[in-house]
Amino acid sequence: MTKKNTSRIELLVELDENKIPNKIYWTAKDGNISNKETKAALLSLWDSESRESLRIDLWTKDMPIDDMKMFFYQTLSTMTDTYQRATQDEKMTKSMKDFCNFFAEKLELSDK
């Protein structure tokens, strides 16, 4: 019998009385990360049966707005890189990079 390899990534969310995240912790033992605190997490999953994306968007109530802006910019940029690796679509990748640059410019992120 062949041994299955598995890897587990966990999110632990501490909520206040209104179910708003106070703290978020994540663990990825394969990456030697255990209960590391974070202020935000975006998780997207693909449901191939319904052909739609599912998502979990979490952020703590003390997440600074400037950090959220940078988090979104960096997320969009890395999604662009992932899109390029997955599709090899250079034309759309360029358009997405142009949008990321526009996003950073409008939020004045390049100065930070």
PDB file of C-alpha atoms in Angstrom:
ATOM      1  CA  MET A   1       0.000   0.000   0.000  1.00  0.00           C
ATOM      2  CA  THR A   2       1.318   3.453  -0.960  1.00  0.00           C
ATOM      3  CA  LYS A   3       1.688   5.971   1.822  1.00  0.00           C
ATOM      4  CA  LYS A   4      -0.242   9.202   1.245  1.00  0.00           C
ATOM      5  CA  ASN A   5       1.498  12.479   1.865  1.00  0.00           C
ATOM      6  CA  THR A   6      -0.664  15.190   3.328  1.00  0.00           C
ATOM      7  CA  SER A   7      -0.139  18.706   4.539  1.00  0.00           C
ATOM      8  CA  ARG A   8      -2.423  20.693   6.806  1.00  0.00           C
ATOM      9  CA  ILE A   9      -2.839  24.456   7.004  1.00  0.00           C
ATOM     10  CA  GLU A  10      -5.009  25.728   9.837  1.00  0.00           C
ATOM     11  CA  LEU A  11      -6.615  29.053  10.689  1.00  0.00           C
ATOM     12  CA  LEU A  12      -7.759  29.797  14.225  1.00  0.00           C
ATOM     13  CA  VAL A  13      -9.984  32.851  14.600  1.00  0.00           C
ATOM     14  CA  GLU A  14     -10.671  34.418  17.991  1.00  0.00           C
ATOM     15  CA  LEU A  15     -13.988  36.293  17.849  1.00  0.00           C
ATOM     16  CA  ASP A  16     -15.530  38.986  20.009  1.00  0.00           C
ATOM     17  CA  GLU A  17     -19.133  38.851  21.257  1.00  0.00           C
ATOM     18  CA  ASN A  18     -20.353  40.130  17.849  1.00  0.00           C
ATOM     19  CA  LYS A  19     -18.370  37.464  15.978  1.00  0.00           C
ATOM     20  CA  ILE A  20     -15.858  40.006  14.692  1.00  0.00           C
ATOM     21  CA  PRO A  21     -12.273  38.672  14.534  1.00  0.00           C
ATOM     22  CA  ASN A  22     -10.106  39.880  17.421  1.00  0.00           C
ATOM     23  CA  LYS A  23      -7.117  37.737  16.504  1.00  0.00           C
ATOM     24  CA  ILE A  24      -6.210  35.347  13.708  1.00  0.00           C
ATOM     25  CA  TYR A  25      -3.569  32.644  14.021  1.00  0.00           C
ATOM     26  CA  TRP A  26      -2.289  30.275  11.374  1.00  0.00           C
ATOM     27  CA  THR A  27      -0.333  27.066  11.466  1.00  0.00           C
ATOM     28  CA  ALA A  28       1.521  25.263   8.663  1.00  0.00           C
ATOM     29  CA  LYS A  29       3.684  22.580  10.223  1.00  0.00           C
ATOM     30  CA  ASP A  30       5.398  21.786   6.894  1.00  0.00           C
ATOM     31  CA  GLY A  31       6.555  25.407   6.865  1.00  0.00           C
ATOM     32  CA  ASN A  32       7.563  25.336  10.534  1.00  0.00           C
ATOM     33  CA  ILE A  33       4.844  27.874  11.397  1.00  0.00           C
ATOM     34  CA  SER A  34       2.835  27.359  14.553  1.00  0.00           C
ATOM     35  CA  ASN A  35       0.103  29.687  15.790  1.00  0.00           C
ATOM     36  CA  LYS A  36       1.587  32.741  14.082  1.00  0.00           C
ATOM     37  CA  GLU A  37      -0.598  35.792  14.536  1.00  0.00           C
ATOM     38  CA  THR A  38      -1.771  37.691  11.483  1.00  0.00           C
ATOM     39  CA  LYS A  39      -4.127  40.623  10.961  1.00  0.00           C
ATOM     40  CA  ALA A  40      -5.773  39.423   7.743  1.00  0.00           C
ATOM     41  CA  ALA A  41      -6.308  36.373   5.552  1.00  0.00           C
ATOM     42  CA  LEU A  42      -7.851  35.891   2.128  1.00  0.00           C
ATOM     43  CA  LEU A  43      -8.563  32.307   1.106  1.00  0.00           C
ATOM     44  CA  SER A  44     -10.002  31.380  -2.299  1.00  0.00           C
ATOM     45  CA  LEU A  45     -11.127  27.894  -3.252  1.00  0.00           C
ATOM     46  CA  TRP A  46     -12.436  26.564  -6.557  1.00  0.00           C
ATOM     47  CA  ASP A  47     -15.597  24.458  -6.551  1.00  0.00           C
ATOM     48  CA  SER A  48     -15.281  22.579  -9.841  1.00  0.00           C
ATOM     49  CA  GLU A  49     -18.753  21.084  -9.513  1.00  0.00           C
ATOM     50  CA  SER A  50     -20.541  24.438  -9.375  1.00  0.00           C
ATOM     51  CA  ARG A  51     -17.735  26.177 -11.331  1.00  0.00           C
ATOM     52  CA  GLU A  52     -17.462  29.036  -8.891  1.00  0.00           C
ATOM     53  CA  SER A  53     -14.951  30.389  -6.451  1.00  0.00           C
ATOM     54  CA  LEU A  54     -15.568  30.245  -2.750  1.00  0.00           C
ATOM     55  CA  ARG A  55     -13.772  32.508  -0.361  1.00  0.00           C
ATOM     56  CA  ILE A  56     -13.060  33.416   3.206  1.00  0.00           C
ATOM     57  CA  ASP A  57     -12.050  37.030   3.815  1.00  0.00           C
ATOM     58  CA  LEU A  58     -10.983  37.800   7.381  1.00  0.00           C
ATOM     59  CA  TRP A  59      -9.337  40.741   9.058  1.00  0.00           C
ATOM     60  CA  THR A  60      -9.091  41.839  12.635  1.00  0.00           C
ATOM     61  CA  LYS A  61     -10.801  44.988  13.805  1.00  0.00           C
ATOM     62  CA  ASP A  62      -7.414  46.524  14.609  1.00  0.00           C
ATOM     63  CA  MET A  63      -6.001  45.984  11.095  1.00  0.00           C
ATOM     64  CA  PRO A  64      -4.687  49.431  10.041  1.00  0.00           C
ATOM     65  CA  ILE A  65      -6.231  50.798   6.839  1.00  0.00           C
ATOM     66  CA  ASP A  66      -2.801  51.552   5.337  1.00  0.00           C
ATOM     67  CA  ASP A  67      -1.765  47.941   5.975  1.00  0.00           C
ATOM     68  CA  MET A  68      -5.007  46.716   4.364  1.00  0.00           C
ATOM     69  CA  LYS A  69      -4.284  48.794   1.260  1.00  0.00           C
ATOM     70  CA  MET A  70      -0.768  47.363   1.022  1.00  0.00           C
ATOM     71  CA  PHE A  71      -2.105  43.846   1.669  1.00  0.00           C
ATOM     72  CA  PHE A  72      -4.541  44.179  -1.240  1.00  0.00           C
ATOM     73  CA  TYR A  73      -1.882  45.605  -3.541  1.00  0.00           C
ATOM     74  CA  GLN A  74       0.537  42.782  -2.739  1.00  0.00           C
ATOM     75  CA  THR A  75      -2.242  40.193  -3.085  1.00  0.00           C
ATOM     76  CA  LEU A  76      -3.252  41.529  -6.501  1.00  0.00           C
ATOM     77  CA  SER A  77       0.401  41.555  -7.599  1.00  0.00           C
ATOM     78  CA  THR A  78       1.051  37.981  -6.508  1.00  0.00           C
ATOM     79  CA  MET A  79      -2.231  36.842  -8.076  1.00  0.00           C
ATOM     80  CA  THR A  80      -0.985  38.369 -11.325  1.00  0.00           C
ATOM     81  CA  ASP A  81       2.216  36.321 -11.081  1.00  0.00           C
ATOM     82  CA  THR A  82       0.204  33.185 -10.307  1.00  0.00           C
ATOM     83  CA  TYR A  83      -2.124  33.854 -13.257  1.00  0.00           C
ATOM     84  CA  GLN A  84       0.873  34.184 -15.585  1.00  0.00           C
ATOM     85  CA  ARG A  85       2.453  30.919 -14.364  1.00  0.00           C
ATOM     86  CA  ALA A  86      -0.865  29.060 -14.632  1.00  0.00           C
ATOM     87  CA  THR A  87      -1.988  30.351 -18.047  1.00  0.00           C
ATOM     88  CA  GLN A  88       1.086  31.732 -19.845  1.00  0.00           C
ATOM     89  CA  ASP A  89      -1.261  34.531 -21.008  1.00  0.00           C
ATOM     90  CA  GLU A  90       1.240  37.360 -21.469  1.00  0.00           C
ATOM     91  CA  LYS A  91      -1.280  39.869 -22.831  1.00  0.00           C
ATOM     92  CA  MET A  92      -3.639  39.618 -19.851  1.00  0.00           C
ATOM     93  CA  THR A  93      -0.709  39.469 -17.421  1.00  0.00           C
ATOM     94  CA  LYS A  94       0.522  42.801 -18.762  1.00  0.00           C
ATOM     95  CA  SER A  95      -2.957  44.293 -18.337  1.00  0.00           C
ATOM     96  CA  MET A  96      -3.139  42.987 -14.788  1.00  0.00           C
ATOM     97  CA  LYS A  97       0.305  44.424 -13.982  1.00  0.00           C
ATOM     98  CA  ASP A  98      -0.788  47.762 -15.436  1.00  0.00           C
ATOM     99  CA  PHE A  99      -3.817  47.685 -13.132  1.00  0.00           C
ATOM    100  CA  CYS A 100      -1.616  46.852 -10.109  1.00  0.00           C
ATOM    101  CA  ASN A 101       0.582  49.835 -10.933  1.00  0.00           C
ATOM    102  CA  PHE A 102      -2.516  52.039 -11.297  1.00  0.00           C
ATOM    103  CA  PHE A 103      -3.852  50.718  -7.962  1.00  0.00           C
ATOM    104  CA  ALA A 104      -0.568  51.502  -6.185  1.00  0.00           C
ATOM    105  CA  GLU A 105      -0.379  54.938  -7.775  1.00  0.00           C
ATOM    106  CA  LYS A 106      -3.948  55.889  -6.805  1.00  0.00           C
ATOM    107  CA  LEU A 107      -3.403  54.727  -3.222  1.00  0.00           C
ATOM    108  CA  GLU A 108       0.030  56.406  -3.185  1.00  0.00           C
ATOM    109  CA  LEU A 109       1.665  53.144  -2.138  1.00  0.00           C
ATOM    110  CA  SER A 110       4.856  53.617  -4.138  1.00  0.00           C
ATOM    111  CA  ASP A 111       6.046  56.265  -1.666  1.00  0.00           C
ATOM    112  CA  LYS A 112       5.855  53.866   1.314  1.00  0.00           C
TER     113      LYS A 112
END
